[in-house]
PDB file of C-alpha atoms in Angstrom:
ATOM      1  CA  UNK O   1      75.172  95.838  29.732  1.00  0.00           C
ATOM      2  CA  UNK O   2      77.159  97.555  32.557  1.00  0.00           C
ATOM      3  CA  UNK O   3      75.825  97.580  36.170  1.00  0.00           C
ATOM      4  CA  UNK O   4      75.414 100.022  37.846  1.00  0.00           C
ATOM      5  CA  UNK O   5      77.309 101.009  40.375  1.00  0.00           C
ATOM      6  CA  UNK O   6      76.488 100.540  44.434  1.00  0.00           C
ATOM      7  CA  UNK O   7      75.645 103.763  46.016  1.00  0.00           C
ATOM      8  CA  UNK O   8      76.304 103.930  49.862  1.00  0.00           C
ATOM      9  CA  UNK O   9      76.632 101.320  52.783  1.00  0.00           C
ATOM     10  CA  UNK O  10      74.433  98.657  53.370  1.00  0.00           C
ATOM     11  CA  UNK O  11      72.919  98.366  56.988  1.00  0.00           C
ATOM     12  CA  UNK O  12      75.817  95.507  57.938  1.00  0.00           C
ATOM     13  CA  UNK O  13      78.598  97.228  56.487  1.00  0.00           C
ATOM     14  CA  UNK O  14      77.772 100.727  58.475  1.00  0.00           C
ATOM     15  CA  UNK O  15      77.226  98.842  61.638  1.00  0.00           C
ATOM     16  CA  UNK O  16      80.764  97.795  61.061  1.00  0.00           C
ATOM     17  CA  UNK O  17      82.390 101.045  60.211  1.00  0.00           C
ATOM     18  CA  UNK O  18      80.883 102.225  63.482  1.00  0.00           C
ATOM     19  CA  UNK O  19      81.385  99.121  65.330  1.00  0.00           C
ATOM     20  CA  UNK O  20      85.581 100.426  64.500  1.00  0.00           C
ATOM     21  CA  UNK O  21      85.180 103.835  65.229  1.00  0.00           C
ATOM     22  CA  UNK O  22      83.974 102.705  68.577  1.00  0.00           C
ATOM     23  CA  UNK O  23      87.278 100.743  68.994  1.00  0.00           C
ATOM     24  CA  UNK O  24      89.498 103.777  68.059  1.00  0.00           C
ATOM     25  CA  UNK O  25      87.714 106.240  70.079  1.00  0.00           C
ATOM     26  CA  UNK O  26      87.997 103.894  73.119  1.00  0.00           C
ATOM     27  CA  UNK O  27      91.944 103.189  72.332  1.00  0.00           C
ATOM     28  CA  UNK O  28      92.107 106.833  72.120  1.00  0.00           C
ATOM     29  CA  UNK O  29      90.247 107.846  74.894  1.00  0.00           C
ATOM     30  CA  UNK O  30      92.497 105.430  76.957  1.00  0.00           C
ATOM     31  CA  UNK O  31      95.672 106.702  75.463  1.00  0.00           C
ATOM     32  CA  UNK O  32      94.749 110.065  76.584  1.00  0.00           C
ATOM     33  CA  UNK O  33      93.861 109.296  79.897  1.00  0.00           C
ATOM     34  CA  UNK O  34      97.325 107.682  80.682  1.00  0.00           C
ATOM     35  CA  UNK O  35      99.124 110.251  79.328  1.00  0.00           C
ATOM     36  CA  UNK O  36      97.250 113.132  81.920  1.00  0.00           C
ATOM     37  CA  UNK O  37      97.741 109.935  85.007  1.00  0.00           C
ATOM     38  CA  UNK O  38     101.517 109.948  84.020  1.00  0.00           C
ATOM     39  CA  UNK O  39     101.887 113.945  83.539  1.00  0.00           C
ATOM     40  CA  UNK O  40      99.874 114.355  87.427  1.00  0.00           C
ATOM     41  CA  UNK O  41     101.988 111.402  88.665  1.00  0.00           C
ATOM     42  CA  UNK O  42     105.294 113.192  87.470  1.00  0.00           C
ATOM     43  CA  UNK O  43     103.881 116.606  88.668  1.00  0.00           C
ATOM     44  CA  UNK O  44     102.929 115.202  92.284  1.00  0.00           C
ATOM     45  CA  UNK O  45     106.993 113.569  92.363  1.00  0.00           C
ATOM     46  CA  UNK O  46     108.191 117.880  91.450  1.00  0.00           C
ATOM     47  CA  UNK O  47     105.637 119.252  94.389  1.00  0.00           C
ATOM     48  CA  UNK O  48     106.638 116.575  96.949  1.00  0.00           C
ATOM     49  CA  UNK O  49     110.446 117.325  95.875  1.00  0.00           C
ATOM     50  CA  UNK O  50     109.640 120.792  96.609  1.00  0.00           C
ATOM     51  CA  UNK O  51     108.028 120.084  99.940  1.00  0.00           C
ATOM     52  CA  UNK O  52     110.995 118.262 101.218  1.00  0.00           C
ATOM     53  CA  UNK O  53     113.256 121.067  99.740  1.00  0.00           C
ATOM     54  CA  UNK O  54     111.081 124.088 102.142  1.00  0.00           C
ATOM     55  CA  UNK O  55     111.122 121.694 104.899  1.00  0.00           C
ATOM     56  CA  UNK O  56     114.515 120.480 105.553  1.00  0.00           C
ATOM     57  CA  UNK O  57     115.371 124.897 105.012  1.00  0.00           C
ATOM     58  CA  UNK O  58     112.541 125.209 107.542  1.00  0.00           C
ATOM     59  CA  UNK O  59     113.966 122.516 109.943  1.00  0.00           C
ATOM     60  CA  UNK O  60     117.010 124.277 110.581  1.00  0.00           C
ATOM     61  CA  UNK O  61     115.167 127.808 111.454  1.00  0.00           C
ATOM     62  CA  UNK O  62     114.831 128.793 115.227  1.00  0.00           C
ATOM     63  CA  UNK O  63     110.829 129.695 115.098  1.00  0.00           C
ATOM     64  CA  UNK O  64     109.812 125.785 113.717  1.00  0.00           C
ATOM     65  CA  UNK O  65     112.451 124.347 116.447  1.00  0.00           C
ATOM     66  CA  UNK O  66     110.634 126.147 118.811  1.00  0.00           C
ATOM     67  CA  UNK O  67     107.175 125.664 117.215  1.00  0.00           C
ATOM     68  CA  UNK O  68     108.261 122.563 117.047  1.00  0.00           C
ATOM     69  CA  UNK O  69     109.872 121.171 120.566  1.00  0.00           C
ATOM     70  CA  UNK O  70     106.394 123.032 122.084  1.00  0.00           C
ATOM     71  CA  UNK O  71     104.761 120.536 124.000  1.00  0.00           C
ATOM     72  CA  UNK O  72     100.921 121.297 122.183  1.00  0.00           C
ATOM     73  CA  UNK O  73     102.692 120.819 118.852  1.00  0.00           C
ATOM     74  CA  UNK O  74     105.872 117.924 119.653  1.00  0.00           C
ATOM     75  CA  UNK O  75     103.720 114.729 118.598  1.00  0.00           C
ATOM     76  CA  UNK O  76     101.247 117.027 116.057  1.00  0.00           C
ATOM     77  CA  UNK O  77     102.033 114.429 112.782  1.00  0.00           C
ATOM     78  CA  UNK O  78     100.044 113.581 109.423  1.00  0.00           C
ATOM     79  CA  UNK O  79      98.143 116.860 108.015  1.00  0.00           C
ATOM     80  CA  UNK O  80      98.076 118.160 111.449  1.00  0.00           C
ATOM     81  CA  UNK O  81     102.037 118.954 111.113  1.00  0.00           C
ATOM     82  CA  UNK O  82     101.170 120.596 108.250  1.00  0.00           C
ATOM     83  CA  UNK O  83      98.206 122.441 110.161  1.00  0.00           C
ATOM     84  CA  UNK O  84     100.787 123.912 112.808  1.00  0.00           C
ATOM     85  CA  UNK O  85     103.227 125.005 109.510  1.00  0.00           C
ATOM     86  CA  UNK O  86     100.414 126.998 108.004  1.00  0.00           C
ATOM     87  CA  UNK O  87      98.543 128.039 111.062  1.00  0.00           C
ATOM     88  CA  UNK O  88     102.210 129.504 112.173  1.00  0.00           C
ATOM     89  CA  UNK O  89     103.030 131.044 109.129  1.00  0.00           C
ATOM     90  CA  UNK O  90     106.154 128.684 108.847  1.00  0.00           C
ATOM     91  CA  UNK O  91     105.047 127.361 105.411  1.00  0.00           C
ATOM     92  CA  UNK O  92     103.154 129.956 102.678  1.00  0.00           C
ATOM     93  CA  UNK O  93      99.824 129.966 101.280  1.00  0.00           C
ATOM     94  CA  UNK O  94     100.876 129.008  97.879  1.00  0.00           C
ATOM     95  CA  UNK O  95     102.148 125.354  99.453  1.00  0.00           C
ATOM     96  CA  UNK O  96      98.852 124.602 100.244  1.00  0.00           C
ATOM     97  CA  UNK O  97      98.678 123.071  96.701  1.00  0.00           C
ATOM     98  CA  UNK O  98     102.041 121.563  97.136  1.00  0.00           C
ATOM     99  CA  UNK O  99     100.508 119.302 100.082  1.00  0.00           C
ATOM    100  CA  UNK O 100      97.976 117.565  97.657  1.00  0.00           C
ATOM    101  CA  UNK O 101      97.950 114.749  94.669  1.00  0.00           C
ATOM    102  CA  UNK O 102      96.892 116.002  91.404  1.00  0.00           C
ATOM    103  CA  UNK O 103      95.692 112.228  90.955  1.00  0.00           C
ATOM    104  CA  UNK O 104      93.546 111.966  93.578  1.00  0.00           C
ATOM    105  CA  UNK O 105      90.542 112.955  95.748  1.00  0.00           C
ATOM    106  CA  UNK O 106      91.512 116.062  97.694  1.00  0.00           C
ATOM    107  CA  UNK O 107      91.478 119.980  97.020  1.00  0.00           C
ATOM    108  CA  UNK O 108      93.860 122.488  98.344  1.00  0.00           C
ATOM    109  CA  UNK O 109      92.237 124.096 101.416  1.00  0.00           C
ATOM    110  CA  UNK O 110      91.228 127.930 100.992  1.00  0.00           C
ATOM    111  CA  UNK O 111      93.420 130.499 101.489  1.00  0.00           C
ATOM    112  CA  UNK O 112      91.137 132.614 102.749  1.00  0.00           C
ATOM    113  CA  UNK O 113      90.796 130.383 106.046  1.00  0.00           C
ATOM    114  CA  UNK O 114      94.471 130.804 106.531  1.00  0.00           C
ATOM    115  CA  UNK O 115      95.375 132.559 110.329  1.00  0.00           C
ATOM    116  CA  UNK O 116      95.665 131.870 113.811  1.00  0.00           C
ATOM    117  CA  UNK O 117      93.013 129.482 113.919  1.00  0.00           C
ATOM    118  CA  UNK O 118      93.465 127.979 110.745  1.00  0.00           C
ATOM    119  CA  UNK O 119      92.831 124.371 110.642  1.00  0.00           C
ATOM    120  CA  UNK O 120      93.506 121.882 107.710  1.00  0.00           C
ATOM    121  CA  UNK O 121      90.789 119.245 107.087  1.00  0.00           C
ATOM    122  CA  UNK O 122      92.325 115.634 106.489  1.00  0.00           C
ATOM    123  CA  UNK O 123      90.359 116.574 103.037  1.00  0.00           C
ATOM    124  CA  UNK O 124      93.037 118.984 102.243  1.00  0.00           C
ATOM    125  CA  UNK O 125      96.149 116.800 102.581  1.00  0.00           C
ATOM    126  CA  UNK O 126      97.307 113.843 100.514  1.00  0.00           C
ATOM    127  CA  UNK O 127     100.903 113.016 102.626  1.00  0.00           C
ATOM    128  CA  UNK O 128     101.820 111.544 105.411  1.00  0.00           C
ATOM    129  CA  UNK O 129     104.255 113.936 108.552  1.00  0.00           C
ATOM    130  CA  UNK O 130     106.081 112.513 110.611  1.00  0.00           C
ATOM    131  CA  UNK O 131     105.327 114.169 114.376  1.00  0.00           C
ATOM    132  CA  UNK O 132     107.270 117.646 114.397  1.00  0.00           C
ATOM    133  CA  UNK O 133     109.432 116.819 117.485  1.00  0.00           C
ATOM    134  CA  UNK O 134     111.221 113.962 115.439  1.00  0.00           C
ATOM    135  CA  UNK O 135     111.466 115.552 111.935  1.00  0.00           C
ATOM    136  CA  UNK O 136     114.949 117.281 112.303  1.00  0.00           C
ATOM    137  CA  UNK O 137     116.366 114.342 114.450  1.00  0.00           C
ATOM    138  CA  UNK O 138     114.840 112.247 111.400  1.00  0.00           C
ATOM    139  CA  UNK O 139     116.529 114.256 108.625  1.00  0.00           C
ATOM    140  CA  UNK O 140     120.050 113.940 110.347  1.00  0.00           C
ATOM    141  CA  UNK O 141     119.558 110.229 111.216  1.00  0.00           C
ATOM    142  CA  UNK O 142     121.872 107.292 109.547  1.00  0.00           C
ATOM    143  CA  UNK O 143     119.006 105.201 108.552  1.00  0.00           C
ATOM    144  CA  UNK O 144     116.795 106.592 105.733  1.00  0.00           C
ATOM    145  CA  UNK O 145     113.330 106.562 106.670  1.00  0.00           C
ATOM    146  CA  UNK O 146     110.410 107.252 104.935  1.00  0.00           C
ATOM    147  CA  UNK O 147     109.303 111.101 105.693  1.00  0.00           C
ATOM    148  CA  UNK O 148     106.430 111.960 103.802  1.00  0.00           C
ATOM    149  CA  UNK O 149     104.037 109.109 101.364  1.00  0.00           C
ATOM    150  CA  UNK O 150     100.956 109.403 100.130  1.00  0.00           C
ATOM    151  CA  UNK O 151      98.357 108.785 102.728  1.00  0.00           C
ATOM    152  CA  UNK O 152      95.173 105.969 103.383  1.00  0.00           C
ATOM    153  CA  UNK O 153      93.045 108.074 100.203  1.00  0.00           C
ATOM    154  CA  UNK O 154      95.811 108.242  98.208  1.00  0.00           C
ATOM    155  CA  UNK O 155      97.611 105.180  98.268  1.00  0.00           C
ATOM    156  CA  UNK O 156      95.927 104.442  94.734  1.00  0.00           C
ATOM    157  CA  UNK O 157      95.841 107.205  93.207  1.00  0.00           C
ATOM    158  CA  UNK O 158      98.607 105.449  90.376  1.00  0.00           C
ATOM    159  CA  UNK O 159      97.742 102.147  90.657  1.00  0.00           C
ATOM    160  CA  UNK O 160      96.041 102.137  86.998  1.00  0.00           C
ATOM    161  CA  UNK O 161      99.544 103.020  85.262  1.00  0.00           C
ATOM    162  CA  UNK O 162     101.369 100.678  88.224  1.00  0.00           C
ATOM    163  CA  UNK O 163     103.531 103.784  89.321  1.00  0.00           C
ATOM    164  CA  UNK O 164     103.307 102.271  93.158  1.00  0.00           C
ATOM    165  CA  UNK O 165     103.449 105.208  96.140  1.00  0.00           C
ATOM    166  CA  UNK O 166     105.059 108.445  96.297  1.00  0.00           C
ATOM    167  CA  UNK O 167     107.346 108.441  98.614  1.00  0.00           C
ATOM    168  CA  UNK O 168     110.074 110.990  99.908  1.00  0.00           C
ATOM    169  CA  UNK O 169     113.079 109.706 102.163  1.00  0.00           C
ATOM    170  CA  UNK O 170     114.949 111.234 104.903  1.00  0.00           C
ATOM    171  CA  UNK O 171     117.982 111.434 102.676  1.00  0.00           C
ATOM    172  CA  UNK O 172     116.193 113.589 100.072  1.00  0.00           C
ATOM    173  CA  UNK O 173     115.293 110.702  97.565  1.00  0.00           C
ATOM    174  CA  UNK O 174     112.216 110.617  95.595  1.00  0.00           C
ATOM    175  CA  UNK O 175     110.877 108.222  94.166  1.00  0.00           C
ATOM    176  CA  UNK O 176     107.445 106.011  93.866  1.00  0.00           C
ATOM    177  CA  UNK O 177     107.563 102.852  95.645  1.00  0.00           C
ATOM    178  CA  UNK O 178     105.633  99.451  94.218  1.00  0.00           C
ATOM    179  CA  UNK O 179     104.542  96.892  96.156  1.00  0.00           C
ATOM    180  CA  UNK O 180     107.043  94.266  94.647  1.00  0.00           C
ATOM    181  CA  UNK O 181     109.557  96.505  95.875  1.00  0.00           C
ATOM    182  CA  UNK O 182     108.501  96.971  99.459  1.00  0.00           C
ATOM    183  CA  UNK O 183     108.124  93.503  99.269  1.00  0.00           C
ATOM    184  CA  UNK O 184     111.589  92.114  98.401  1.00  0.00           C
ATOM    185  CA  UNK O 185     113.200  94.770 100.334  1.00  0.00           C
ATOM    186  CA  UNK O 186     111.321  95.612 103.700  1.00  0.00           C
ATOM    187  CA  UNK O 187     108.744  92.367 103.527  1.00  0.00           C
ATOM    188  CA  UNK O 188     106.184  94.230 103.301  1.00  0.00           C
ATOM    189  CA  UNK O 189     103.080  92.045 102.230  1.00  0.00           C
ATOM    190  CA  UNK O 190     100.641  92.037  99.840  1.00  0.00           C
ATOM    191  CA  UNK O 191      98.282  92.372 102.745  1.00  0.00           C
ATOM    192  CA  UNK O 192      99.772  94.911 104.848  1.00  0.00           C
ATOM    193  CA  UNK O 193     100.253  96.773 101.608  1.00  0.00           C
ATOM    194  CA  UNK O 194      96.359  96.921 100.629  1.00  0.00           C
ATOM    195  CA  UNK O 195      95.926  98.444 103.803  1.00  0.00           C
ATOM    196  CA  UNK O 196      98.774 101.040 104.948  1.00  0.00           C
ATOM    197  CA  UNK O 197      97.481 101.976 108.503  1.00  0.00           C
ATOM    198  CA  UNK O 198      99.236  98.776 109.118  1.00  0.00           C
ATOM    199  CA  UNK O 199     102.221 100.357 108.071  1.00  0.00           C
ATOM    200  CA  UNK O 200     102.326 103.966 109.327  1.00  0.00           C
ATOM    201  CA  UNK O 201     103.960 104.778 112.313  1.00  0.00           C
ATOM    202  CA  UNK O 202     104.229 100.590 112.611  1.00  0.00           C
ATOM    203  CA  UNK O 203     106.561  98.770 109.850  1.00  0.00           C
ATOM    204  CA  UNK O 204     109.549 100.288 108.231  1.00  0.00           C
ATOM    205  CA  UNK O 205     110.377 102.014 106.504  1.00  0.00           C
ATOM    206  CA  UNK O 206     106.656 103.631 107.683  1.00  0.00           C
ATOM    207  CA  UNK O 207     107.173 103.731 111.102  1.00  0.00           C
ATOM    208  CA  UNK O 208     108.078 107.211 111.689  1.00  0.00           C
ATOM    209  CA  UNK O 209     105.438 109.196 109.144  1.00  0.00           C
ATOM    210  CA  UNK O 210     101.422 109.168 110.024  1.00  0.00           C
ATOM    211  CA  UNK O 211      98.401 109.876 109.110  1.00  0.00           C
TER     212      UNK O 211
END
């Protein structure tokens, strides 16, 4: 006599089956979300490029030297020196985005609120600014400095794929700074780096950008 043939999973067996499917939806799910932390890490390092590119244009035009050297604006730094750009019409309304990490927890502040009295919430900005009277002298300097980093909310924001800090120097170099490297080259430590209001406006290569 033949037996017959088993029809279907037993209880043990299915629990398996979904027990793997589990698995590869998890691996999946954290494949995917790497790939989108990588593509808004790479997109933040383009906008930031950007930035710099408008600004150091914009540094060498008469109205922001004179927005600039005013004595309400001089030591305006951190998302207020972005404030006076907007509020002034010295930057446009499409670089509000260009001001804030696709990785992290801020939203590009309305256009609609743009004018003379426009003011940018700290909500609305992910970088660092150095204060305005300094930024030309800063660009021309010897010494590279940092210019613009990610701020106190977004110092994080990569930490998950260990991308470090977006950084752009005085020199027009980009790049994303780790904490081994501001270690070995700036001693920079582990503490100090956990916590960057110790660091802006404070240690180098921070100590001429803000919050």
């Amino acid at each position: 006599m033949h037996s017959r043939a088993r029809a279907g999973f037993t209880l043990v067996e299915l629990m398996v089956v979904i027990g793997i499917l589990g698995l590869l939806v998890t691996v999946l799910a954290f494949s995917v979300t790497r790939h989108f932390t990588k593509a808004h890490a790479d997109l933040d390092k383009v906008n930031m490029s950007k930035l710099y590119s408008s600004l150091q244009t914009l540094a060498n035009d008469g109205t922001f030297t004179k927005r600039a050297n005013d004595k309400a604006n001089r030591d305006k730094s951190g998302h207020e020196f972005f404030e006076v750009c907007f509020r002034h019409k010295l930057m446009d309304a499409d670089q509000l985005d260009e001001i804030v990490s696709l990785g992290g927890p801020n939203s590009a502040a309305d256009r609609a609120t743009l004018g003379d009295k426009f003011e940018l919430d700290a909500a609305n900005c992910s970088f660092t600014a150095p204060k305005m009277g300094e930024f030309k002298q800063l660009l021309q300097a010897k010494e590279r400095t940092v210019l613009f980093a990610f701020n106190s909310r977004n110092w994080h924001n990569y930490d998950s794929i260990d991308y470090g800090v977006l950084v752009a120097w005085s020199d027009g170099q980009f790049e994303y700074l780790t904490s081994a490297d501001a270690a070995e080259k700036y001693n920079i430590s582990a503490e100090e780096w956990a916590d960057p209001s110790q660091l802006f406006g404070k240690k180098k290569p921070f100590d001429h950008t803000y919050e």
